[in-house]
Amino acid sequence: PPPRESDPRSPTAPPPIVLELPAGGGYALNGRAVVAGELPSLLEEVYRERRAAVLFIRAAAARPYRDVIEAADVARGAGVQVIGYMP
């Protein structure tokens, strides 16, 4: 059968939000550097308009596990409901 054309009225899914923990420290949200102290308020702002509060965390191998858990705690405090971990 011929391919179906997408319905222009159907909502498109928003892009995923990825919180990166680079090897050198700090954070990046979808590739943009974020100051640690601003992370909670930035996450609250990002998820204010989203239906599903899903966040993916990608940490460099050099980052301690403690950093990943702390980032997840900050995200939960900002209202993130589901956290996925990326290798």
PDB file of N, CA and C in Angstrom, residues 2-84:
ATOM      1  N   PRO A   2       0.351   2.333  -0.513  1.00  0.00           N
ATOM      2  CA  PRO A   2       1.127   3.573  -0.497  1.00  0.00           C
ATOM      3  C   PRO A   2       1.281   4.080   0.937  1.00  0.00           C
ATOM      4  N   PRO A   3       2.368   4.787   1.208  1.00  0.00           N
ATOM      5  CA  PRO A   3       2.567   5.297   2.575  1.00  0.00           C
ATOM      6  C   PRO A   3       1.488   6.305   2.929  1.00  0.00           C
ATOM      7  N   ARG A   4       1.068   6.260   4.196  1.00  0.00           N
ATOM      8  CA  ARG A   4       0.061   7.197   4.673  1.00  0.00           C
ATOM      9  C   ARG A   4       0.719   8.524   4.993  1.00  0.00           C
ATOM     10  N   GLU A   5       0.047   9.558   4.626  1.00  0.00           N
ATOM     11  CA  GLU A   5       0.556  10.880   4.981  1.00  0.00           C
ATOM     12  C   GLU A   5       0.129  11.187   6.405  1.00  0.00           C
ATOM     13  N   SER A   6       1.001  11.862   7.121  1.00  0.00           N
ATOM     14  CA  SER A   6       0.659  12.186   8.504  1.00  0.00           C
ATOM     15  C   SER A   6      -0.397  13.277   8.536  1.00  0.00           C
ATOM     16  N   ASP A   7      -1.210  13.208   9.526  1.00  0.00           N
ATOM     17  CA  ASP A   7      -2.271  14.185   9.713  1.00  0.00           C
ATOM     18  C   ASP A   7      -1.652  15.445  10.309  1.00  0.00           C
ATOM     19  N   PRO A   8      -1.714  16.584   9.613  1.00  0.00           N
ATOM     20  CA  PRO A   8      -1.083  17.798  10.151  1.00  0.00           C
ATOM     21  C   PRO A   8      -1.708  18.275  11.449  1.00  0.00           C
ATOM     22  N   ARG A   9      -2.910  17.800  11.755  1.00  0.00           N
ATOM     23  CA  ARG A   9      -3.569  18.209  12.999  1.00  0.00           C
ATOM     24  C   ARG A   9      -3.119  17.384  14.188  1.00  0.00           C
ATOM     25  N   SER A  10      -2.486  16.233  13.927  1.00  0.00           N
ATOM     26  CA  SER A  10      -2.076  15.385  15.047  1.00  0.00           C
ATOM     27  C   SER A  10      -0.868  15.998  15.740  1.00  0.00           C
ATOM     28  N   PRO A  11      -0.890  16.008  17.051  1.00  0.00           N
ATOM     29  CA  PRO A  11       0.228  16.616  17.792  1.00  0.00           C
ATOM     30  C   PRO A  11       1.489  15.774  17.644  1.00  0.00           C
ATOM     31  N   THR A  12       2.595  16.452  17.535  1.00  0.00           N
ATOM     32  CA  THR A  12       3.871  15.746  17.477  1.00  0.00           C
ATOM     33  C   THR A  12       4.435  15.682  18.883  1.00  0.00           C
ATOM     34  N   ALA A  13       5.127  14.612  19.142  1.00  0.00           N
ATOM     35  CA  ALA A  13       5.731  14.446  20.463  1.00  0.00           C
ATOM     36  C   ALA A  13       6.876  15.437  20.617  1.00  0.00           C
ATOM     37  N   PRO A  14       6.980  16.065  21.774  1.00  0.00           N
ATOM     38  CA  PRO A  14       8.100  16.981  21.991  1.00  0.00           C
ATOM     39  C   PRO A  14       9.402  16.185  22.044  1.00  0.00           C
ATOM     40  N   PRO A  15      10.503  16.826  21.719  1.00  0.00           N
ATOM     41  CA  PRO A  15      11.782  16.113  21.749  1.00  0.00           C
ATOM     42  C   PRO A  15      12.112  15.664  23.170  1.00  0.00           C
ATOM     43  N   PRO A  16      12.849  14.571  23.297  1.00  0.00           N
ATOM     44  CA  PRO A  16      13.209  14.104  24.642  1.00  0.00           C
ATOM     45  C   PRO A  16      14.151  15.089  25.327  1.00  0.00           C
ATOM     46  N   ILE A  17      14.113  15.084  26.641  1.00  0.00           N
ATOM     47  CA  ILE A  17      15.007  15.921  27.438  1.00  0.00           C
ATOM     48  C   ILE A  17      16.104  15.014  27.978  1.00  0.00           C
ATOM     49  N   VAL A  18      17.345  15.384  27.688  1.00  0.00           N
ATOM     50  CA  VAL A  18      18.492  14.591  28.122  1.00  0.00           C
ATOM     51  C   VAL A  18      19.375  15.452  29.017  1.00  0.00           C
ATOM     52  N   LEU A  19      19.589  14.980  30.224  1.00  0.00           N
ATOM     53  CA  LEU A  19      20.502  15.635  31.152  1.00  0.00           C
ATOM     54  C   LEU A  19      21.828  14.899  31.078  1.00  0.00           C
ATOM     55  N   GLU A  20      22.853  15.602  30.641  1.00  0.00           N
ATOM     56  CA  GLU A  20      24.173  14.995  30.495  1.00  0.00           C
ATOM     57  C   GLU A  20      25.069  15.402  31.660  1.00  0.00           C
ATOM     58  N   LEU A  21      25.861  14.449  32.104  1.00  0.00           N
ATOM     59  CA  LEU A  21      26.865  14.698  33.128  1.00  0.00           C
ATOM     60  C   LEU A  21      28.222  14.445  32.479  1.00  0.00           C
ATOM     61  N   PRO A  22      28.850  15.486  31.928  1.00  0.00           N
ATOM     62  CA  PRO A  22      30.118  15.316  31.233  1.00  0.00           C
ATOM     63  C   PRO A  22      31.251  14.913  32.176  1.00  0.00           C
ATOM     64  N   ALA A  23      32.285  14.354  31.604  1.00  0.00           N
ATOM     65  CA  ALA A  23      33.425  13.856  32.388  1.00  0.00           C
ATOM     66  C   ALA A  23      34.086  14.962  33.208  1.00  0.00           C
ATOM     67  N   GLY A  24      34.118  16.175  32.693  1.00  0.00           N
ATOM     68  CA  GLY A  24      34.786  17.267  33.384  1.00  0.00           C
ATOM     69  C   GLY A  24      33.982  17.885  34.512  1.00  0.00           C
ATOM     70  N   GLY A  25      32.758  17.421  34.734  1.00  0.00           N
ATOM     71  CA  GLY A  25      31.902  17.974  35.778  1.00  0.00           C
ATOM     72  C   GLY A  25      30.816  18.850  35.185  1.00  0.00           C
ATOM     73  N   GLY A  26      29.916  19.251  36.020  1.00  0.00           N
ATOM     74  CA  GLY A  26      28.818  20.103  35.585  1.00  0.00           C
ATOM     75  C   GLY A  26      27.702  19.324  34.927  1.00  0.00           C
ATOM     76  N   TYR A  27      26.806  20.073  34.274  1.00  0.00           N
ATOM     77  CA  TYR A  27      25.640  19.487  33.627  1.00  0.00           C
ATOM     78  C   TYR A  27      25.431  20.132  32.267  1.00  0.00           C
ATOM     79  N   ALA A  28      24.718  19.426  31.407  1.00  0.00           N
ATOM     80  CA  ALA A  28      24.242  19.980  30.143  1.00  0.00           C
ATOM     81  C   ALA A  28      22.839  19.438  29.924  1.00  0.00           C
ATOM     82  N   LEU A  29      21.938  20.307  29.524  1.00  0.00           N
ATOM     83  CA  LEU A  29      20.560  19.901  29.256  1.00  0.00           C
ATOM     84  C   LEU A  29      20.335  20.046  27.756  1.00  0.00           C
ATOM     85  N   ASN A  30      20.158  18.903  27.103  1.00  0.00           N
ATOM     86  CA  ASN A  30      20.043  18.854  25.639  1.00  0.00           C
ATOM     87  C   ASN A  30      21.189  19.595  24.962  1.00  0.00           C
ATOM     88  N   GLY A  31      22.386  19.380  25.475  1.00  0.00           N
ATOM     89  CA  GLY A  31      23.586  19.937  24.871  1.00  0.00           C
ATOM     90  C   GLY A  31      23.960  21.332  25.334  1.00  0.00           C
ATOM     91  N   ARG A  32      23.115  21.974  26.113  1.00  0.00           N
ATOM     92  CA  ARG A  32      23.393  23.331  26.595  1.00  0.00           C
ATOM     93  C   ARG A  32      23.885  23.279  28.028  1.00  0.00           C
ATOM     94  N   ALA A  33      25.039  23.881  28.287  1.00  0.00           N
ATOM     95  CA  ALA A  33      25.622  23.874  29.625  1.00  0.00           C
ATOM     96  C   ALA A  33      24.682  24.538  30.623  1.00  0.00           C
ATOM     97  N   VAL A  34      24.624  23.942  31.820  1.00  0.00           N
ATOM     98  CA  VAL A  34      23.757  24.445  32.880  1.00  0.00           C
ATOM     99  C   VAL A  34      24.574  24.550  34.158  1.00  0.00           C
ATOM    100  N   VAL A  35      24.456  25.667  34.849  1.00  0.00           N
ATOM    101  CA  VAL A  35      25.093  25.848  36.139  1.00  0.00           C
ATOM    102  C   VAL A  35      24.321  24.997  37.153  1.00  0.00           C
ATOM    103  N   ALA A  36      25.036  24.278  37.992  1.00  0.00           N
ATOM    104  CA  ALA A  36      24.397  23.345  38.927  1.00  0.00           C
ATOM    105  C   ALA A  36      23.296  24.011  39.756  1.00  0.00           C
ATOM    106  N   GLY A  37      23.510  25.213  40.220  1.00  0.00           N
ATOM    107  CA  GLY A  37      22.523  25.898  41.044  1.00  0.00           C
ATOM    108  C   GLY A  37      21.249  26.268  40.298  1.00  0.00           C
ATOM    109  N   GLU A  38      21.331  26.351  38.978  1.00  0.00           N
ATOM    110  CA  GLU A  38      20.169  26.711  38.168  1.00  0.00           C
ATOM    111  C   GLU A  38      19.403  25.487  37.659  1.00  0.00           C
ATOM    112  N   LEU A  39      19.939  24.301  37.867  1.00  0.00           N
ATOM    113  CA  LEU A  39      19.327  23.086  37.333  1.00  0.00           C
ATOM    114  C   LEU A  39      17.903  22.859  37.841  1.00  0.00           C
ATOM    115  N   PRO A  40      17.621  22.971  39.148  1.00  0.00           N
ATOM    116  CA  PRO A  40      16.251  22.726  39.601  1.00  0.00           C
ATOM    117  C   PRO A  40      15.227  23.650  38.953  1.00  0.00           C
ATOM    118  N   SER A  41      15.497  24.935  38.913  1.00  0.00           N
ATOM    119  CA  SER A  41      14.528  25.877  38.335  1.00  0.00           C
ATOM    120  C   SER A  41      14.396  25.694  36.830  1.00  0.00           C
ATOM    121  N   LEU A  42      15.487  25.348  36.154  1.00  0.00           N
ATOM    122  CA  LEU A  42      15.420  25.104  34.710  1.00  0.00           C
ATOM    123  C   LEU A  42      14.578  23.873  34.408  1.00  0.00           C
ATOM    124  N   LEU A  43      14.750  22.814  35.185  1.00  0.00           N
ATOM    125  CA  LEU A  43      13.945  21.607  34.986  1.00  0.00           C
ATOM    126  C   LEU A  43      12.466  21.887  35.257  1.00  0.00           C
ATOM    127  N   GLU A  44      12.172  22.640  36.291  1.00  0.00           N
ATOM    128  CA  GLU A  44      10.777  22.999  36.581  1.00  0.00           C
ATOM    129  C   GLU A  44      10.166  23.755  35.412  1.00  0.00           C
ATOM    130  N   GLU A  45      10.930  24.669  34.841  1.00  0.00           N
ATOM    131  CA  GLU A  45      10.445  25.450  33.704  1.00  0.00           C
ATOM    132  C   GLU A  45      10.203  24.563  32.478  1.00  0.00           C
ATOM    133  N   VAL A  46      11.130  23.672  32.201  1.00  0.00           N
ATOM    134  CA  VAL A  46      11.015  22.787  31.039  1.00  0.00           C
ATOM    135  C   VAL A  46       9.791  21.893  31.151  1.00  0.00           C
ATOM    136  N   TYR A  47       9.537  21.363  32.331  1.00  0.00           N
ATOM    137  CA  TYR A  47       8.456  20.395  32.506  1.00  0.00           C
ATOM    138  C   TYR A  47       7.109  21.032  32.840  1.00  0.00           C
ATOM    139  N   ARG A  48       7.068  22.320  33.026  1.00  0.00           N
ATOM    140  CA  ARG A  48       5.810  22.994  33.334  1.00  0.00           C
ATOM    141  C   ARG A  48       4.780  22.795  32.220  1.00  0.00           C
ATOM    142  N   GLU A  49       5.208  22.807  30.970  1.00  0.00           N
ATOM    143  CA  GLU A  49       4.309  22.720  29.826  1.00  0.00           C
ATOM    144  C   GLU A  49       4.218  21.319  29.220  1.00  0.00           C
ATOM    145  N   ARG A  50       4.900  20.351  29.785  1.00  0.00           N
ATOM    146  CA  ARG A  50       4.896  19.002  29.218  1.00  0.00           C
ATOM    147  C   ARG A  50       3.913  18.108  29.945  1.00  0.00           C
ATOM    148  N   ARG A  51       3.246  17.269  29.186  1.00  0.00           N
ATOM    149  CA  ARG A  51       2.328  16.299  29.790  1.00  0.00           C
ATOM    150  C   ARG A  51       3.091  15.232  30.559  1.00  0.00           C
ATOM    151  N   ALA A  52       4.060  14.639  29.900  1.00  0.00           N
ATOM    152  CA  ALA A  52       4.835  13.558  30.509  1.00  0.00           C
ATOM    153  C   ALA A  52       6.173  14.112  30.981  1.00  0.00           C
ATOM    154  N   ALA A  53       6.444  13.947  32.247  1.00  0.00           N
ATOM    155  CA  ALA A  53       7.698  14.429  32.822  1.00  0.00           C
ATOM    156  C   ALA A  53       8.715  13.295  32.797  1.00  0.00           C
ATOM    157  N   VAL A  54       9.297  13.097  31.595  1.00  0.00           N
ATOM    158  CA  VAL A  54      10.271  12.032  31.384  1.00  0.00           C
ATOM    159  C   VAL A  54      11.627  12.677  31.119  1.00  0.00           C
ATOM    160  N   LEU A  55      12.649  12.182  31.794  1.00  0.00           N
ATOM    161  CA  LEU A  55      14.006  12.699  31.641  1.00  0.00           C
ATOM    162  C   LEU A  55      14.953  11.534  31.414  1.00  0.00           C
ATOM    163  N   PHE A  56      15.893  11.719  30.512  1.00  0.00           N
ATOM    164  CA  PHE A  56      16.951  10.738  30.300  1.00  0.00           C
ATOM    165  C   PHE A  56      18.244  11.316  30.853  1.00  0.00           C
ATOM    166  N   ILE A  57      18.974  10.498  31.581  1.00  0.00           N
ATOM    167  CA  ILE A  57      20.259  10.926  32.139  1.00  0.00           C
ATOM    168  C   ILE A  57      21.362  10.131  31.465  1.00  0.00           C
ATOM    169  N   ARG A  58      22.355  10.865  30.949  1.00  0.00           N
ATOM    170  CA  ARG A  58      23.516  10.241  30.321  1.00  0.00           C
ATOM    171  C   ARG A  58      24.759  10.767  31.040  1.00  0.00           C
ATOM    172  N   ALA A  59      25.466   9.873  31.708  1.00  0.00           N
ATOM    173  CA  ALA A  59      26.653  10.282  32.459  1.00  0.00           C
ATOM    174  C   ALA A  59      27.906   9.699  31.824  1.00  0.00           C
ATOM    175  N   ALA A  60      28.955  10.487  31.815  1.00  0.00           N
ATOM    176  CA  ALA A  60      30.255  10.000  31.348  1.00  0.00           C
ATOM    177  C   ALA A  60      30.737   8.909  32.299  1.00  0.00           C
ATOM    178  N   ALA A  61      31.489   7.971  31.772  1.00  0.00           N
ATOM    179  CA  ALA A  61      31.979   6.853  32.581  1.00  0.00           C
ATOM    180  C   ALA A  61      32.829   7.332  33.758  1.00  0.00           C
ATOM    181  N   ALA A  62      33.457   8.484  33.599  1.00  0.00           N
ATOM    182  CA  ALA A  62      34.334   9.003  34.653  1.00  0.00           C
ATOM    183  C   ALA A  62      33.559   9.629  35.820  1.00  0.00           C
ATOM    184  N   ARG A  63      32.269   9.889  35.648  1.00  0.00           N
ATOM    185  CA  ARG A  63      31.493  10.507  36.727  1.00  0.00           C
ATOM    186  C   ARG A  63      31.135   9.475  37.778  1.00  0.00           C
ATOM    187  N   PRO A  64      31.295   9.815  39.043  1.00  0.00           N
ATOM    188  CA  PRO A  64      30.927   8.890  40.120  1.00  0.00           C
ATOM    189  C   PRO A  64      29.423   8.626  40.121  1.00  0.00           C
ATOM    190  N   TYR A  65      29.053   7.459  40.560  1.00  0.00           N
ATOM    191  CA  TYR A  65      27.645   7.069  40.641  1.00  0.00           C
ATOM    192  C   TYR A  65      26.870   8.045  41.520  1.00  0.00           C
ATOM    193  N   ARG A  66      27.515   8.556  42.544  1.00  0.00           N
ATOM    194  CA  ARG A  66      26.901   9.529  43.448  1.00  0.00           C
ATOM    195  C   ARG A  66      26.380  10.741  42.668  1.00  0.00           C
ATOM    196  N   ASP A  67      27.129  11.203  41.656  1.00  0.00           N
ATOM    197  CA  ASP A  67      26.705  12.348  40.850  1.00  0.00           C
ATOM    198  C   ASP A  67      25.410  12.050  40.087  1.00  0.00           C
ATOM    199  N   VAL A  68      25.296  10.825  39.600  1.00  0.00           N
ATOM    200  CA  VAL A  68      24.104  10.421  38.854  1.00  0.00           C
ATOM    201  C   VAL A  68      22.892  10.408  39.781  1.00  0.00           C
ATOM    202  N   ILE A  69      23.064   9.849  40.971  1.00  0.00           N
ATOM    203  CA  ILE A  69      21.973   9.786  41.940  1.00  0.00           C
ATOM    204  C   ILE A  69      21.566  11.194  42.382  1.00  0.00           C
ATOM    205  N   GLU A  70      22.527  12.070  42.599  1.00  0.00           N
ATOM    206  CA  GLU A  70      22.209  13.450  42.981  1.00  0.00           C
ATOM    207  C   GLU A  70      21.437  14.162  41.870  1.00  0.00           C
ATOM    208  N   ALA A  71      21.830  13.942  40.617  1.00  0.00           N
ATOM    209  CA  ALA A  71      21.123  14.548  39.487  1.00  0.00           C
ATOM    210  C   ALA A  71      19.695  14.025  39.423  1.00  0.00           C
ATOM    211  N   ALA A  72      19.502  12.737  39.653  1.00  0.00           N
ATOM    212  CA  ALA A  72      18.162  12.148  39.653  1.00  0.00           C
ATOM    213  C   ALA A  72      17.327  12.728  40.790  1.00  0.00           C
ATOM    214  N   ASP A  73      17.937  12.943  41.951  1.00  0.00           N
ATOM    215  CA  ASP A  73      17.221  13.542  43.086  1.00  0.00           C
ATOM    216  C   ASP A  73      16.770  14.967  42.769  1.00  0.00           C
ATOM    217  N   VAL A  74      17.638  15.734  42.121  1.00  0.00           N
ATOM    218  CA  VAL A  74      17.293  17.102  41.727  1.00  0.00           C
ATOM    219  C   VAL A  74      16.120  17.066  40.749  1.00  0.00           C
ATOM    220  N   ALA A  75      16.177  16.142  39.797  1.00  0.00           N
ATOM    221  CA  ALA A  75      15.113  16.023  38.800  1.00  0.00           C
ATOM    222  C   ALA A  75      13.788  15.645  39.454  1.00  0.00           C
ATOM    223  N   ARG A  76      13.816  14.705  40.369  1.00  0.00           N
ATOM    224  CA  ARG A  76      12.581  14.302  41.067  1.00  0.00           C
ATOM    225  C   ARG A  76      12.008  15.488  41.852  1.00  0.00           C
ATOM    226  N   GLY A  77      12.882  16.251  42.483  1.00  0.00           N
ATOM    227  CA  GLY A  77      12.436  17.418  43.222  1.00  0.00           C
ATOM    228  C   GLY A  77      11.826  18.483  42.324  1.00  0.00           C
ATOM    229  N   ALA A  78      12.213  18.487  41.052  1.00  0.00           N
ATOM    230  CA  ALA A  78      11.685  19.453  40.090  1.00  0.00           C
ATOM    231  C   ALA A  78      10.415  18.946  39.414  1.00  0.00           C
ATOM    232  N   GLY A  79       9.961  17.752  39.798  1.00  0.00           N
ATOM    233  CA  GLY A  79       8.702  17.248  39.253  1.00  0.00           C
ATOM    234  C   GLY A  79       8.831  16.187  38.189  1.00  0.00           C
ATOM    235  N   VAL A  80      10.039  15.735  37.889  1.00  0.00           N
ATOM    236  CA  VAL A  80      10.218  14.679  36.890  1.00  0.00           C
ATOM    237  C   VAL A  80       9.674  13.385  37.468  1.00  0.00           C
ATOM    238  N   GLN A  81       8.836  12.693  36.691  1.00  0.00           N
ATOM    239  CA  GLN A  81       8.189  11.486  37.168  1.00  0.00           C
ATOM    240  C   GLN A  81       8.903  10.210  36.744  1.00  0.00           C
ATOM    241  N   VAL A  82       9.485  10.210  35.541  1.00  0.00           N
ATOM    242  CA  VAL A  82      10.136   9.011  35.012  1.00  0.00           C
ATOM    243  C   VAL A  82      11.550   9.386  34.587  1.00  0.00           C
ATOM    244  N   ILE A  83      12.505   8.582  35.037  1.00  0.00           N
ATOM    245  CA  ILE A  83      13.904   8.830  34.680  1.00  0.00           C
ATOM    246  C   ILE A  83      14.447   7.595  33.983  1.00  0.00           C
ATOM    247  N   GLY A  84      15.003   7.802  32.814  1.00  0.00           N
ATOM    248  CA  GLY A  84      15.664   6.734  32.074  1.00  0.00           C
ATOM    249  C   GLY A  84      17.153   7.005  32.063  1.00  0.00           C
TER     250      GLY A  84
END
